[in-house]
Coordinates of C-alpha atoms and ligand atoms in Angstrom, one line a residue:
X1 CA 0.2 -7.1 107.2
X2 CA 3.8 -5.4 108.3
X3 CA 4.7 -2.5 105.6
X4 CA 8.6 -1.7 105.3
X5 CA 8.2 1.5 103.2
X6 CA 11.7 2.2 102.0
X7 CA 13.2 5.7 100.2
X8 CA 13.8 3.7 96.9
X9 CA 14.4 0.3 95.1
X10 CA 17.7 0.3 96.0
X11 CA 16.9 0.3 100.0
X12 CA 13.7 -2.2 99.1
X13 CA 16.5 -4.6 97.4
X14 CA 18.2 -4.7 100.4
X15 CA 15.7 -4.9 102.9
X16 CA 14.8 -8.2 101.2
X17 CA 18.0 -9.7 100.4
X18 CA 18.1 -9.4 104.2
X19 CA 15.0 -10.9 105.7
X20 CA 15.7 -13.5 103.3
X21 CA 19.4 -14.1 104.4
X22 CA 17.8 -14.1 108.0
X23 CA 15.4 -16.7 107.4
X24 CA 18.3 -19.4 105.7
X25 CA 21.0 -18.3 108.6
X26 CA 17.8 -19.3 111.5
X27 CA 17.2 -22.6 109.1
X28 CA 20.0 -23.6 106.8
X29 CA 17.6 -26.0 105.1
X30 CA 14.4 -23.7 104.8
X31 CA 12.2 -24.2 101.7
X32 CA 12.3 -21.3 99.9
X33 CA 9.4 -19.6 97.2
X34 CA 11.0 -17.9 94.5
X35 CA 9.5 -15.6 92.5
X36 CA 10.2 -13.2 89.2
X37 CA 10.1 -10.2 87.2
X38 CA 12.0 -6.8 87.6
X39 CA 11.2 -6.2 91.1
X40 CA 13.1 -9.1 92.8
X41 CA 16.3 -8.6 90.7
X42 CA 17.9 -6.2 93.1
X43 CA 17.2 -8.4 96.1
X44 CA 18.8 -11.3 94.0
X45 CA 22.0 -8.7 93.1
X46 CA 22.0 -8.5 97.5
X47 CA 21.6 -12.0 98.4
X48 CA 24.4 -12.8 95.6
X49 CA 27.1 -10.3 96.9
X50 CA 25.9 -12.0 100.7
X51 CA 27.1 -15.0 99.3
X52 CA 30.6 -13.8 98.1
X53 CA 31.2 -12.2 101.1
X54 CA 30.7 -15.4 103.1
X55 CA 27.2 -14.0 104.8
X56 CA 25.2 -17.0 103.3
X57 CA 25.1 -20.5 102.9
X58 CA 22.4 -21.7 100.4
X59 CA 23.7 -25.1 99.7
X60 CA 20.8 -26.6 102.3
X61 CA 18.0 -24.6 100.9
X62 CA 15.3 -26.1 98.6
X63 CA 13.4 -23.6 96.1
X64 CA 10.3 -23.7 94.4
X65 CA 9.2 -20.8 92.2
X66 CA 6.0 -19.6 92.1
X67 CA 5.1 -19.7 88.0
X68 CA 6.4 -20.5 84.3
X69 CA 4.6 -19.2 81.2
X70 CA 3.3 -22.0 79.5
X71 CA 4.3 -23.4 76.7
X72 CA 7.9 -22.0 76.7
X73 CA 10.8 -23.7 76.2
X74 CA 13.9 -23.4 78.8
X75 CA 16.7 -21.7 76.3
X76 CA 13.8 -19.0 75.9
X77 CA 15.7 -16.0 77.6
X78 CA 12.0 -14.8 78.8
X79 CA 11.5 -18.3 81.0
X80 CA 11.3 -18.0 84.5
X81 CA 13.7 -21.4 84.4
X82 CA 16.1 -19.1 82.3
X83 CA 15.8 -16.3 84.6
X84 CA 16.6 -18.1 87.9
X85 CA 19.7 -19.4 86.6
X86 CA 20.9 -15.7 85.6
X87 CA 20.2 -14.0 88.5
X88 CA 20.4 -16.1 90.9
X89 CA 21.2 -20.4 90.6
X90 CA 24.5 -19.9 88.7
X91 CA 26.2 -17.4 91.3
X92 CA 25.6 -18.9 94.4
X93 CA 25.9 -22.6 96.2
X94 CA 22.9 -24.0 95.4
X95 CA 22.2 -27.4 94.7
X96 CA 20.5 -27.4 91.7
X97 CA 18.5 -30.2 92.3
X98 CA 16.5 -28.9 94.8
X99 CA 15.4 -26.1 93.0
X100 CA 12.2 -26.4 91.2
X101 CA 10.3 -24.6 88.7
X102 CA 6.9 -25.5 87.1
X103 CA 8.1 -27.1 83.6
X104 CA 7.2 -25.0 80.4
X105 CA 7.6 -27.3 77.9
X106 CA 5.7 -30.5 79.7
X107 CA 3.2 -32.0 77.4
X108 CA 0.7 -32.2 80.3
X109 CA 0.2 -29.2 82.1
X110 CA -2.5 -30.7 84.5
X111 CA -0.3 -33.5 85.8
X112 CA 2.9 -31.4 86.2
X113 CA 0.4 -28.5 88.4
X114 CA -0.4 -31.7 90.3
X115 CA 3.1 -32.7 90.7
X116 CA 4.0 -29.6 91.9
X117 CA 1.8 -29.0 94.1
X118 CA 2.3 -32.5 95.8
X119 CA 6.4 -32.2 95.6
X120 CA 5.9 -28.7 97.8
X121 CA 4.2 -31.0 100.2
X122 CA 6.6 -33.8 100.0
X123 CA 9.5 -31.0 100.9
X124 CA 7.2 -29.8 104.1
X125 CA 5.4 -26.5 102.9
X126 CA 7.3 -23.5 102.2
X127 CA 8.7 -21.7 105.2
X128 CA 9.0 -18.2 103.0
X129 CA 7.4 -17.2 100.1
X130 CA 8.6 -13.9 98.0
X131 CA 6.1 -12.4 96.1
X132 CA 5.8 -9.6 93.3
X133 CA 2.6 -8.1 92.9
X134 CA 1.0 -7.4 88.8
X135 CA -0.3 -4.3 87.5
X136 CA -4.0 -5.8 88.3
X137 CA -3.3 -7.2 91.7
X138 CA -2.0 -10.6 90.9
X139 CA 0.7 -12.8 92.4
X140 CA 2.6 -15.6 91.1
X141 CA -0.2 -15.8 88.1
X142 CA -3.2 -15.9 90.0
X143 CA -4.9 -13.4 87.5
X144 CA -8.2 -11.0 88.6
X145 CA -11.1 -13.4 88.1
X146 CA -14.5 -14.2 89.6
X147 CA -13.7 -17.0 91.5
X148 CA -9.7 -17.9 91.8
X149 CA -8.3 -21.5 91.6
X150 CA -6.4 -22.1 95.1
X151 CA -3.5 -25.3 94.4
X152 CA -1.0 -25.1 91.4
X153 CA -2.6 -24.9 88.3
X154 CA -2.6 -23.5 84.7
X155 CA -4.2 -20.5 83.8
X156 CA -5.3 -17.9 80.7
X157 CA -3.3 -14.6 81.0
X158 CA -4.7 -11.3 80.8
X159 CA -4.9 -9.1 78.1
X160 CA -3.1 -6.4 81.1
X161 CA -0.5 -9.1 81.9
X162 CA 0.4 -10.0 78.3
X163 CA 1.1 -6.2 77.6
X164 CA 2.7 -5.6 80.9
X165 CA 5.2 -8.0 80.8
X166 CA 5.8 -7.3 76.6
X167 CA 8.2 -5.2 77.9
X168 CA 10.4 -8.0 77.8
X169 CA 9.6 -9.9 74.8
X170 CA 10.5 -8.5 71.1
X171 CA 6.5 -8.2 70.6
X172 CA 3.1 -8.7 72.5
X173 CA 2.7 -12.0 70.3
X174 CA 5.6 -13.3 71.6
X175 CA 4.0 -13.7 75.1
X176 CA 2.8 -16.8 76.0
X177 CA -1.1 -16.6 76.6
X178 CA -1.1 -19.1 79.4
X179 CA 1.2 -19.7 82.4
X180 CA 1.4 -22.1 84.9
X181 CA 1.5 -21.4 88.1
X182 CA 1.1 -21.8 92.6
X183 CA -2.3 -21.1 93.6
X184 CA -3.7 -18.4 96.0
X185 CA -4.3 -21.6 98.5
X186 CA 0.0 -22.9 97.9
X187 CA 0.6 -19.4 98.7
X188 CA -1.2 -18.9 101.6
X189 CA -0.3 -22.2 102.9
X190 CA 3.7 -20.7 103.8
X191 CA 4.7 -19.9 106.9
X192 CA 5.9 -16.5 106.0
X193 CA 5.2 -14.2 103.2
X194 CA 7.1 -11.1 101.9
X195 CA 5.4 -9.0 99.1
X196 CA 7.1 -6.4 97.2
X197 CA 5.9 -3.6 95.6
X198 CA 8.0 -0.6 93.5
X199 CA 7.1 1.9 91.4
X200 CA 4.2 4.5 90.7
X201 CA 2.6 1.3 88.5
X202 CA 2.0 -0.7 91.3
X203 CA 0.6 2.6 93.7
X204 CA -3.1 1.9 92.7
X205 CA -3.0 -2.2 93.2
X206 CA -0.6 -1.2 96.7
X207 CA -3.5 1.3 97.7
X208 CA -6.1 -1.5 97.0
X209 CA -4.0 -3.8 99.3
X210 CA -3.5 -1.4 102.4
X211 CA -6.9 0.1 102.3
X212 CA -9.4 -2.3 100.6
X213 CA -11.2 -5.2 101.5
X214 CA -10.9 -8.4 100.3
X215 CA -11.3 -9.5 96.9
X216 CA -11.1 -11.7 93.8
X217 CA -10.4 -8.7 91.4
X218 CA -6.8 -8.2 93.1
X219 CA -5.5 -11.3 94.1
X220 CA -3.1 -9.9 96.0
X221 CA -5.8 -8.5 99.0
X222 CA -6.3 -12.5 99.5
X223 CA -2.9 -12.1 101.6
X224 CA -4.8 -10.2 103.9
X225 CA -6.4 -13.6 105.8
X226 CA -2.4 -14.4 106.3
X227 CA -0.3 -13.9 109.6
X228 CA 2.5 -13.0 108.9
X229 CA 2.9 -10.7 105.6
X230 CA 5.5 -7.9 105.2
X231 CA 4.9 -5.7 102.2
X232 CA 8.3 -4.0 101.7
X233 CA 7.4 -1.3 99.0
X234 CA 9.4 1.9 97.7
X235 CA 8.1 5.3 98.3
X236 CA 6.9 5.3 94.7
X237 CA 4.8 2.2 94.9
X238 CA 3.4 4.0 98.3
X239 CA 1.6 6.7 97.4
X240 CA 2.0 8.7 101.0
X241 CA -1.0 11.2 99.9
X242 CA -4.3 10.9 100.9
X243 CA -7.2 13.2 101.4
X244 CA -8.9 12.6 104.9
X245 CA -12.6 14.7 104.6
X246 CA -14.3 15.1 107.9
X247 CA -18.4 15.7 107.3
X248 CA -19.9 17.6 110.5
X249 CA -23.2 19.0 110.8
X250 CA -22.0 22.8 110.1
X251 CA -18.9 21.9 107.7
X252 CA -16.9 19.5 106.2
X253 CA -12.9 19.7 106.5
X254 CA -10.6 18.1 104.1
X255 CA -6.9 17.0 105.3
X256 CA -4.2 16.1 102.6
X257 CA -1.9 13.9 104.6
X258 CA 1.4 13.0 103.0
X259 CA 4.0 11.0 104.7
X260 CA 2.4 11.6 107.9
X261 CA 2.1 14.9 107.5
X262 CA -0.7 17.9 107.3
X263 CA -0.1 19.6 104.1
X264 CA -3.4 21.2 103.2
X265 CA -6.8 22.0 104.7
X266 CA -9.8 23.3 103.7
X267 CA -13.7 23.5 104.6
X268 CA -16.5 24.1 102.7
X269 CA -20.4 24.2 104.5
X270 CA -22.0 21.3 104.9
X271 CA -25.3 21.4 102.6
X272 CA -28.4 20.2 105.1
X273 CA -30.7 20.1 101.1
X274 CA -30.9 16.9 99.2
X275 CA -28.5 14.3 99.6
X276 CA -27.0 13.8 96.5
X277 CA -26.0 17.9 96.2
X278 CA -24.0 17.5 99.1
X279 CA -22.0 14.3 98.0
X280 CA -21.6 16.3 95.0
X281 CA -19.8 19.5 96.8
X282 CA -18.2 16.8 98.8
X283 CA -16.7 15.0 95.7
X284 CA -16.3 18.6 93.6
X285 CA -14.4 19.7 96.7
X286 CA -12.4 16.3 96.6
X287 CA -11.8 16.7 92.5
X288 CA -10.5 20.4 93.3
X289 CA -7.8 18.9 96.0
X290 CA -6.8 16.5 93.3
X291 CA -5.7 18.5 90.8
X292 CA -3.1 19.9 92.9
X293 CA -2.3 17.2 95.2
X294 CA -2.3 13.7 93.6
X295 CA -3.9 11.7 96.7
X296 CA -4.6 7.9 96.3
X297 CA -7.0 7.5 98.8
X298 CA -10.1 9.3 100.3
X299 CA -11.1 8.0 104.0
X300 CA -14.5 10.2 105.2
X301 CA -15.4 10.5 108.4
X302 CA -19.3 10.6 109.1
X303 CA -21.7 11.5 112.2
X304 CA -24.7 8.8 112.5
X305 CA -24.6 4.8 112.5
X306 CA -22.8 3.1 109.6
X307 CA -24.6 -0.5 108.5
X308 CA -22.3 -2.3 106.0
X309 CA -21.3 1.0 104.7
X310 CA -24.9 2.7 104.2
X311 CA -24.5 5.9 106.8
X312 CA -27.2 7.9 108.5
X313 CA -27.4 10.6 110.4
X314 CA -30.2 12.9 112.1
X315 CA -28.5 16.1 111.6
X316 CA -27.6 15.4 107.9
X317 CA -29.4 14.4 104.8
X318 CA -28.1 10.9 105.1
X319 CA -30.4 8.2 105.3
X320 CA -28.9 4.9 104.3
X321 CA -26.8 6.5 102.0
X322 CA -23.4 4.3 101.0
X323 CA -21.2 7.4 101.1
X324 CA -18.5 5.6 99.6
X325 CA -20.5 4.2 96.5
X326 CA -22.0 7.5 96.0
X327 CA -18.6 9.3 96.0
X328 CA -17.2 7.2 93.8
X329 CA -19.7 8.1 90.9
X330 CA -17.5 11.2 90.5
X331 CA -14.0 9.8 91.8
X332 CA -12.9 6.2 91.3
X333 CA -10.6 5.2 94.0
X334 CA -10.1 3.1 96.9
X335 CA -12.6 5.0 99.7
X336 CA -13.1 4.1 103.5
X337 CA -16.0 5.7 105.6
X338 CA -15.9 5.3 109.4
X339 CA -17.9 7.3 112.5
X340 CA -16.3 10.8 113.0
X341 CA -15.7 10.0 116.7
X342 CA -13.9 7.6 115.4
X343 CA -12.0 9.5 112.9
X344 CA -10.7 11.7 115.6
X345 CA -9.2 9.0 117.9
X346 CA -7.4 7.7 114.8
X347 CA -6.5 11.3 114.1
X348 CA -4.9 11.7 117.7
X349 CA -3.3 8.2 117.7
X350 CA -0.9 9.1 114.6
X351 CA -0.5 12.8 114.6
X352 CA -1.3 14.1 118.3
X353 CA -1.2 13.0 121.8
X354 CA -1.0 9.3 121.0
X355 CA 1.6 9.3 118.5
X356 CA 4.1 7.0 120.5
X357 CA 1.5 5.3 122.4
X358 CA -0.1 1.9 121.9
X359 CA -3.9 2.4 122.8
X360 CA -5.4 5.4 123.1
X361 CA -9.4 6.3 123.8
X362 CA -10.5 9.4 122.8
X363 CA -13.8 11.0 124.4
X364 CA -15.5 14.5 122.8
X365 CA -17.3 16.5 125.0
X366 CA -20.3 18.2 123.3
X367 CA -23.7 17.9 123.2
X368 CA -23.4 14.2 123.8
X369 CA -20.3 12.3 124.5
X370 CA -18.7 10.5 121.8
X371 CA -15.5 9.0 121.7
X372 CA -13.0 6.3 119.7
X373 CA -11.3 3.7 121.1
X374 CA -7.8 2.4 119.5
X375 CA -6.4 -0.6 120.6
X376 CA -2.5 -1.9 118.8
X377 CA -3.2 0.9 117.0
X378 CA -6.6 -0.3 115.3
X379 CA -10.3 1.7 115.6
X380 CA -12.2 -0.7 117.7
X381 CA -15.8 -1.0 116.1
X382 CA -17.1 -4.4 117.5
X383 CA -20.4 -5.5 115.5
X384 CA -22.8 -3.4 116.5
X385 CA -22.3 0.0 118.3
X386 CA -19.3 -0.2 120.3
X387 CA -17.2 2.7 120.7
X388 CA -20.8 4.5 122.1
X389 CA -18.9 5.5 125.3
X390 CA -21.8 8.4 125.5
X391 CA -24.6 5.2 126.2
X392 CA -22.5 3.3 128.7
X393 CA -24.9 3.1 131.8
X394 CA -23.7 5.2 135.1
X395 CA -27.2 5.5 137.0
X396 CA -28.7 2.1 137.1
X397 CA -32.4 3.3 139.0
X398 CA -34.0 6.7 138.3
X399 CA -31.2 7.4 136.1
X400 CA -32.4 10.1 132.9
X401 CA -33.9 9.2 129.9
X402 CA -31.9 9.2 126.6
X403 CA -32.8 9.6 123.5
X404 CA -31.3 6.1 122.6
X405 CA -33.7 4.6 124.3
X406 CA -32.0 3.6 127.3
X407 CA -32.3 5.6 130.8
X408 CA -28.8 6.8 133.2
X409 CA -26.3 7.0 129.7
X410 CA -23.5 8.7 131.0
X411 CA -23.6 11.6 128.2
X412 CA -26.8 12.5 129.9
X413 CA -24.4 13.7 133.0
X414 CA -20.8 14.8 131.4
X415 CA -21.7 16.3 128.2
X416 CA -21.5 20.2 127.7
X417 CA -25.5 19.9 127.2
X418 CA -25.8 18.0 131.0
X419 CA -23.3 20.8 132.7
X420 CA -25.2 23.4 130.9
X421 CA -28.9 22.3 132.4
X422 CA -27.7 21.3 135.8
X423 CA -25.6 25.0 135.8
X424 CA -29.5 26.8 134.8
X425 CA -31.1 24.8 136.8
X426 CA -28.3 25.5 140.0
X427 CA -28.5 29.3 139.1
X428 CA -31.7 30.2 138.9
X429 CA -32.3 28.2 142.5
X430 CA -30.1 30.9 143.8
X431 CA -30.1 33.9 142.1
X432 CA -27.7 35.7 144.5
X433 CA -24.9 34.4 142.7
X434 CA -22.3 35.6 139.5
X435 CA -23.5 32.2 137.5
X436 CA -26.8 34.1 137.6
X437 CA -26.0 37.2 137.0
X438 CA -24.5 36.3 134.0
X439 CA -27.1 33.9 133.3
X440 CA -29.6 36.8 133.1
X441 CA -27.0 39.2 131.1
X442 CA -27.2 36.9 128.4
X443 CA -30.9 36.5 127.6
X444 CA -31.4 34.1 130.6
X445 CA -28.9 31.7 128.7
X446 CA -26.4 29.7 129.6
X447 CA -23.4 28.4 127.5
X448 CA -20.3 26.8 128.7
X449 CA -17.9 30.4 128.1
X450 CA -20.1 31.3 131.2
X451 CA -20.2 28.6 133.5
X452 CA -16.4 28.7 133.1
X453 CA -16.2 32.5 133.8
X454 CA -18.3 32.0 137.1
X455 CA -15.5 29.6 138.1
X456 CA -12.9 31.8 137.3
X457 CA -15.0 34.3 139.3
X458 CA -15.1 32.0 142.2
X459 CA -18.9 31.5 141.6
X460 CA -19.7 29.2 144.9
X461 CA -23.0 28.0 142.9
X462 CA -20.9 27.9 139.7
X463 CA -18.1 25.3 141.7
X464 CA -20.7 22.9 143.4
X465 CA -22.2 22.4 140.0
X466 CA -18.9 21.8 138.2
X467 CA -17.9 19.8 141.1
X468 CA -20.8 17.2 140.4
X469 CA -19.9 17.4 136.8
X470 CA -16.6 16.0 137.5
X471 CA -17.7 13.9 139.7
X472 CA -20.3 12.0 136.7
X473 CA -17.1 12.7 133.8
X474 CA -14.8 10.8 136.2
X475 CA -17.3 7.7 137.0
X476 CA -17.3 7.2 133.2
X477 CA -13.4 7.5 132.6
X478 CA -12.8 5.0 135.4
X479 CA -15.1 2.8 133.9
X480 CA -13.3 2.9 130.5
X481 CA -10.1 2.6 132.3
X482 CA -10.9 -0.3 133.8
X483 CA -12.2 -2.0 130.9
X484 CA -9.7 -0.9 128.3
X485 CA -6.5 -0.1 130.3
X486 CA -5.3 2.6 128.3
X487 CA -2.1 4.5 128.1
X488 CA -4.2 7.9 127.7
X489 CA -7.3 9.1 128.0
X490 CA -7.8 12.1 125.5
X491 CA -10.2 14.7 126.3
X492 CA -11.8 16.4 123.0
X493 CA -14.7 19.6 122.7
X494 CA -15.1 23.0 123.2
X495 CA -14.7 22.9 127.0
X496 CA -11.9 21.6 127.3
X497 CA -10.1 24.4 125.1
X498 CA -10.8 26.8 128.2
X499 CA -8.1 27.2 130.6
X500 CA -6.6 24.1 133.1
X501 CA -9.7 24.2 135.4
X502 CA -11.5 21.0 133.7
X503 CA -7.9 18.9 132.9
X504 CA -6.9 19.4 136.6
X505 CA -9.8 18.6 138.5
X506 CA -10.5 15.6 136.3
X507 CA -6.6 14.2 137.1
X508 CA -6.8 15.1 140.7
X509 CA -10.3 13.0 141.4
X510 CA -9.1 10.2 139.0
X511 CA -5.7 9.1 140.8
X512 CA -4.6 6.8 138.2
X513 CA -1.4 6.1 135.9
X514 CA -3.5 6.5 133.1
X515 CA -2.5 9.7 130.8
X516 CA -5.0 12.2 131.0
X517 CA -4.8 14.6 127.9
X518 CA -6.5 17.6 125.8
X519 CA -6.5 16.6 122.3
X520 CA -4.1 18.2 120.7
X521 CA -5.5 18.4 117.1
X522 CA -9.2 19.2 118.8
X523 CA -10.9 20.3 115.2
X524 CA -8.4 18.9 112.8
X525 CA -8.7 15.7 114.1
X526 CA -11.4 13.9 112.4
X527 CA -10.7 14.6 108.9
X528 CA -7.0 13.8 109.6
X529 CA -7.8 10.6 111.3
X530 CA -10.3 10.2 108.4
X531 CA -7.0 10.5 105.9
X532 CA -5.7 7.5 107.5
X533 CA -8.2 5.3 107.5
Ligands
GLP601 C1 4.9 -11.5 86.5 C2 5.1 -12.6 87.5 C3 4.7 -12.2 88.9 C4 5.4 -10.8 89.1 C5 4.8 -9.8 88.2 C6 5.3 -8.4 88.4 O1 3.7 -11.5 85.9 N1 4.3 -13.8 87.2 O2 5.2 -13.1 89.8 O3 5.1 -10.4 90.5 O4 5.2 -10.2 86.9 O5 6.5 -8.3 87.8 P1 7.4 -7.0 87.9 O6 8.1 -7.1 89.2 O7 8.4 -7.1 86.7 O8 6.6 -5.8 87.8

């Protein structure tokens, strides 16, 4: 689905009018889908003022609207039939007969649906469909329901849609309780689709549709199995906030996004007790935000595996826990949970390095190696583990054991925790050297501050051992290269805060077109990658 977010209804209008007009200039006798309510009336007003000025021929077009309340009689200034002709069939060229509308006042509803639907056949299928979108996710009248009816057909309105559109009857007994109307399967069947969306009373359904998953309670996410959807909205049906939270093993950062942009952050430490305190600091935290910054949707990134939403993770009390049901005991919105690694690619795609870029992988250097790959600017999970860059193979015989399971995964040779035992073991092999004297300064410890102020130091021992390093980091980034032909390659962890030394010998023993970055968001990336889940 393509979103046109425009500044207000009046840029919406337009935007509409036009892909519209564009469609009828390409094909002069397209079959167009019609559809009603407030929110089309400005693109109506635009395709009108098109005509007059000579922009717009409609005199080859055929029209079908999407729905008529049932029973209702023509005259009735609140039919759809009466509608059409108001704002749109008297002011233009037309031809009246082949515009259709599903009839009101036929005495057999289930043979007119039937008619319908076959006459939108006859004509070839609908080249565009316009679409509204209800209060409770429907379009056309395909109401919320348990199952939905897919061809033309007739249909009980909701006690939501009866009072919603009252608005534009003299009472709420004047609304018809049934409609008739296309079905999610007519709909679906045109070639092209635009949706549109304005005001703050469509935000929540609009949120459902960008960041849900598919389902019968709002019609509208069936457009999602679609090719070819544009979802022109106003800023006021697009909520822009959202509340990115970014669970690690020591803390957990919250992002409010807005319109692309950081506007608040804060952290609070990540409870390693029961599980159900810490989703509850995590949503108290969360409830906190909300109160001064109206977000409509929460993404959380986690650490650990994620199995149709149940998450867990060694270092934290989640063991098959749906962190997204669980959160919504205390707030009841739309709620994604991805992998952290993953969280922080997304992160550097749309605010950091990647932001005018296409694909992007992102790789953390830490105590393992973790990383996100984005591709057309989507998280890449696969089914099963992919994105587990740290696990890809890079000694096939004798390689190390790793605590997945496998033996010669690559994080067992370019993570911090690798550099750190080959740089002890290196040292104390030769203690005549700076990497061991500051080795034994610090409790016989090393840490990767050191190793990089042996470098600095010229440290001979220090430089073969980073040298191999490089050496296993690169093996792994030409691998990924190869497979996934980025435009960058974004470098992530502690290490590679310190100074140019990794950065430069990584691009001088790669040799490749392919960007190689530091991320530029390092800590803030997660839980604002997690925000745009
Ligand atoms: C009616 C129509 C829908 C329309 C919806 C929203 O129920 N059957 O096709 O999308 O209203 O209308 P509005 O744009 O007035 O909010």
């Amino acid at each position: 689905m393509r979103l046109i977010l425009c500044e207000n209804y009046d840029e919406l209008s337009e935007q509409a009018a036009k892909l519209v007009a564009s469609q009828i200039i390409l094909k002069p006798d397209s079959v167009i889908g019609l559809a009603t309510g407030q929110t089309p009336m400005g693109m109506y007003k635009n395709l009108v003022k098109m005509y007059e000025r000579g922009e717009v021929d409609f005199s080859n077009i055929t029209t079908f609207n999407l729905d008529e309340y049932y029973p209702i009689k023509r005259g009735n200034d609140q039919s759809y039939y009466y509608y059409m002709n108001e704002n749109l069939f008297s002011k233009i060229n037309i031809n009246i007969n082949k515009t259709h509308i599903p009839d009101g006042e036929t005495k057999n509803p289930y043979k007119e649906c039937d008619k319908y639907e076959e006459e939108i056949k006859k004509n070839g299928g609908i080249d565009l469909q316009i679409l509204g979108i209800g209060q409770n996710g429907h379009i056309g009248f395909n109401e919320p329901d348990v199952s939905l009816y897919t061809e033309t057909h007739l249909t009980d309105l909701t006690r939501n849609t009866i009072e919603a559109n009252s608005r534009f009857f003299n009472n709420e007994d004047e609304v018809p309780k049934q409609a008739l109307t296309m079905g999610i399967a007519t709909i679906l069947k045109s070639k092209k689709i635009i949706l549109l969306a304005s005001g703050a009373n469509k935000s929540r359904v609009v949120s459902e549709l960008l960041n849900g998953d598919i389902n019968t309670s709002i019609p509208a996410t069936m457009l999602k199995v679609h090719p070819d959807v544009v979802l022109i909205c106003d800023k006021d049906a697009y909520s822009g906030i959202r509340l990115g939270v970014d669970i690690g093993g020591t803390s957990v950062k919250f992002a409010v996004v807005e319109d692309g942009k950081l506007i608040y952050k804060s952290s609070i430490g990540s409870n390693k007790g029961s599980c159900d305190t810490f989703i509850k600091e995590i949503a108290e935290e969360c409830i906190r935000i909300k109160a001064k910054y109206p977000y409509k949707t929460i993404g959380v990134g986690t650490p650990g595996r994620i199995t149709d939403g149940a998450v867990t993770a060694s270092n934290l009390p989640f063991k098959n826990t749906h962190l997204a049901k669980e959160l919504k005991k205390y707030i009841d919105m739309s709620i994604n949970v991805d992998n952290d690694a993953n969280c922080a690619a997304l992160g550097e795609f749309e605010f950091g390095i990647g932001k005018d870029m296409d694909n992007i992988i992102m790789v953390t250097l830490g105590t393992g190696v973790g990383g996100g790959i984005i591709i057309d600017g989507r998280i890449c999970h696969g089914r099963y583990s992919m994105g587990e860059i740290g696990h890809i193979i890079v000694q096939s015989k004798g390689g190390l054991p790793c605590a997945c399971g496998q033996t010669g995964c690559w994080e067992q040779y370019a993570s911090v925790t690798a550099l750190i035992r080959e740089a002890t073991q290196a040292c104390i092999e030769d203690k005549d050297s700076v990497l061991y004297e500051l080795y034994s300064k610090n409790n016989n410890k090393l840490d990767g501050k050191l190793i990089f102020d042996a470098l600095e130091q010229n440290c001979p021992v220090a430089k073969k051992v980073f040298d191999e390093y490089i050496e296993w980091l690169v093996i792994g980034l030409k691998n990924l290269i190869n497979i996934f032909g980025p435009d960058a390659i974004i470098l992530a962890g502690g290490i590679t805060k310190r100074s140019n030394i990794l950065i430069d010998a990584v691009r001088k023993s790669l040799d490749t077109p392919v960007k190689i970055e530091i991320s530029k968001l390092q800590n803030d990336a997660g839980a604002l990658g997690a925000a745009m889940l």
